[in-house]
């Protein structure tokens, strides 16, 4: 799968498997991938609709993570493959349910 986003008048694509997580910073979205970081304007709610089918989980109102890049799930945080720790406070039940579903698939 490929994630597509716009910066100004240009359209960029990024392989979904390379994306570690998305972070919402006011109106900007930060994409953290194995290739670095990118910023563009957007809404986190629009992004989750595009990437949910690729095993992405919204763990917080500001974070969407790629399940394939998770190392450790803790009660209130998630450690990603790049060693970044992200908060997982608002959606614990939903995250746990998706985690179990994805483990069964894999």
Short mmCIF file of C-alpha atoms in Angstrom, two decimals:
data_model
loop_
_atom_site.label_atom_id
_atom_site.label_comp_id
_atom_site.label_asym_id
_atom_site.label_seq_id
_atom_site.Cartn_x
_atom_site.Cartn_y
_atom_site.Cartn_z
CA UNK A 1 0.00 0.00 0.00
CA UNK A 2 0.94 3.60 -0.55
CA UNK A 3 0.04 6.71 1.46
CA UNK A 4 -0.40 9.89 -0.60
CA UNK A 5 -0.26 13.45 0.76
CA UNK A 6 -0.02 16.99 -0.60
CA UNK A 7 2.47 19.72 0.25
CA UNK A 8 1.56 22.90 -1.55
CA UNK A 9 0.86 21.95 -5.16
CA UNK A 10 2.94 18.77 -5.10
CA UNK A 11 1.70 15.25 -4.35
CA UNK A 12 4.01 12.84 -2.52
CA UNK A 13 3.74 9.11 -1.90
CA UNK A 14 5.22 6.97 0.84
CA UNK A 15 5.09 3.20 1.21
CA UNK A 16 2.78 2.25 4.09
CA UNK A 17 5.27 -0.32 5.40
CA UNK A 18 7.86 2.45 5.93
CA UNK A 19 5.53 4.63 8.06
CA UNK A 20 6.11 4.24 11.81
CA UNK A 21 3.49 6.72 13.05
CA UNK A 22 1.56 9.92 12.38
CA UNK A 23 1.41 12.77 14.88
CA UNK A 24 -1.06 15.66 14.83
CA UNK A 25 0.49 19.05 15.66
CA UNK A 26 -2.38 21.56 15.48
CA UNK A 27 -3.22 21.66 11.75
CA UNK A 28 0.01 20.00 10.67
CA UNK A 29 0.60 16.26 10.48
CA UNK A 30 4.03 14.82 11.11
CA UNK A 31 4.81 11.51 9.39
CA UNK A 32 7.65 9.59 11.03
CA UNK A 33 9.00 6.88 8.75
CA UNK A 34 12.09 4.73 8.38
CA UNK A 35 13.28 7.35 5.87
CA UNK A 36 12.85 10.40 8.15
CA UNK A 37 10.13 12.93 8.98
CA UNK A 38 7.75 14.87 6.77
CA UNK A 39 5.13 17.53 7.56
CA UNK A 40 1.94 18.43 5.73
CA UNK A 41 -1.41 20.04 6.51
CA UNK A 42 -4.27 17.67 7.27
CA UNK A 43 -6.60 16.12 9.82
CA UNK A 44 -5.83 13.03 11.86
CA UNK A 45 -9.43 11.83 11.30
CA UNK A 46 -8.89 11.81 7.51
CA UNK A 47 -5.64 9.87 7.86
CA UNK A 48 -7.07 7.06 9.99
CA UNK A 49 -9.74 6.48 7.34
CA UNK A 50 -7.03 6.06 4.69
CA UNK A 51 -4.66 3.81 6.63
CA UNK A 52 -6.83 1.74 9.01
CA UNK A 53 -6.98 -1.10 6.46
CA UNK A 54 -3.16 -1.41 6.69
CA UNK A 55 -3.20 -2.27 10.43
CA UNK A 56 -2.79 1.28 11.73
CA UNK A 57 -4.26 2.05 15.16
CA UNK A 58 -5.24 5.42 16.61
CA UNK A 59 -3.84 5.14 20.15
CA UNK A 60 -4.46 8.76 21.15
CA UNK A 61 -6.25 11.74 19.63
CA UNK A 62 -2.86 12.93 18.32
CA UNK A 63 -1.22 9.62 17.29
CA UNK A 64 -1.83 6.91 14.72
CA UNK A 65 0.70 4.06 14.82
CA UNK A 66 1.64 1.32 12.38
CA UNK A 67 1.08 -1.97 14.23
CA UNK A 68 3.96 -3.56 12.27
CA UNK A 69 6.38 -1.06 13.85
CA UNK A 70 5.37 -1.61 17.50
CA UNK A 71 7.87 -3.18 19.88
CA UNK A 72 6.08 -3.04 23.22
CA UNK A 73 2.46 -2.34 24.26
CA UNK A 74 2.19 -1.10 27.85
CA UNK A 75 -0.90 0.02 29.75
CA UNK A 76 -0.42 3.72 29.05
CA UNK A 77 2.22 3.84 26.29
CA UNK A 78 3.54 2.14 23.18
CA UNK A 79 7.21 1.74 22.25
CA UNK A 80 7.83 1.95 18.50
CA UNK A 81 10.54 0.33 16.34
CA UNK A 82 12.55 3.58 16.37
CA UNK A 83 12.58 3.47 20.24
CA UNK A 84 10.16 6.42 20.53
CA UNK A 85 7.60 6.02 23.34
CA UNK A 86 4.11 7.36 22.59
CA UNK A 87 1.22 7.88 25.05
CA UNK A 88 -1.78 5.58 24.72
CA UNK A 89 -4.24 7.00 27.19
CA UNK A 90 -7.59 7.60 25.55
CA UNK A 91 -8.35 4.41 23.66
CA UNK A 92 -7.00 1.54 25.77
CA UNK A 93 -9.89 -0.89 25.20
CA UNK A 94 -10.05 -0.20 21.48
CA UNK A 95 -6.27 -0.53 21.11
CA UNK A 96 -6.23 -3.81 23.04
CA UNK A 97 -9.03 -5.24 20.87
CA UNK A 98 -7.22 -4.29 17.64
CA UNK A 99 -3.94 -5.64 19.00
CA UNK A 100 -5.54 -9.04 19.65
CA UNK A 101 -7.16 -9.04 16.19
CA UNK A 102 -3.86 -8.24 14.44
CA UNK A 103 -1.96 -10.87 16.49
CA UNK A 104 -4.45 -13.52 15.36
CA UNK A 105 -4.02 -12.49 11.70
CA UNK A 106 -0.22 -12.62 11.95
#
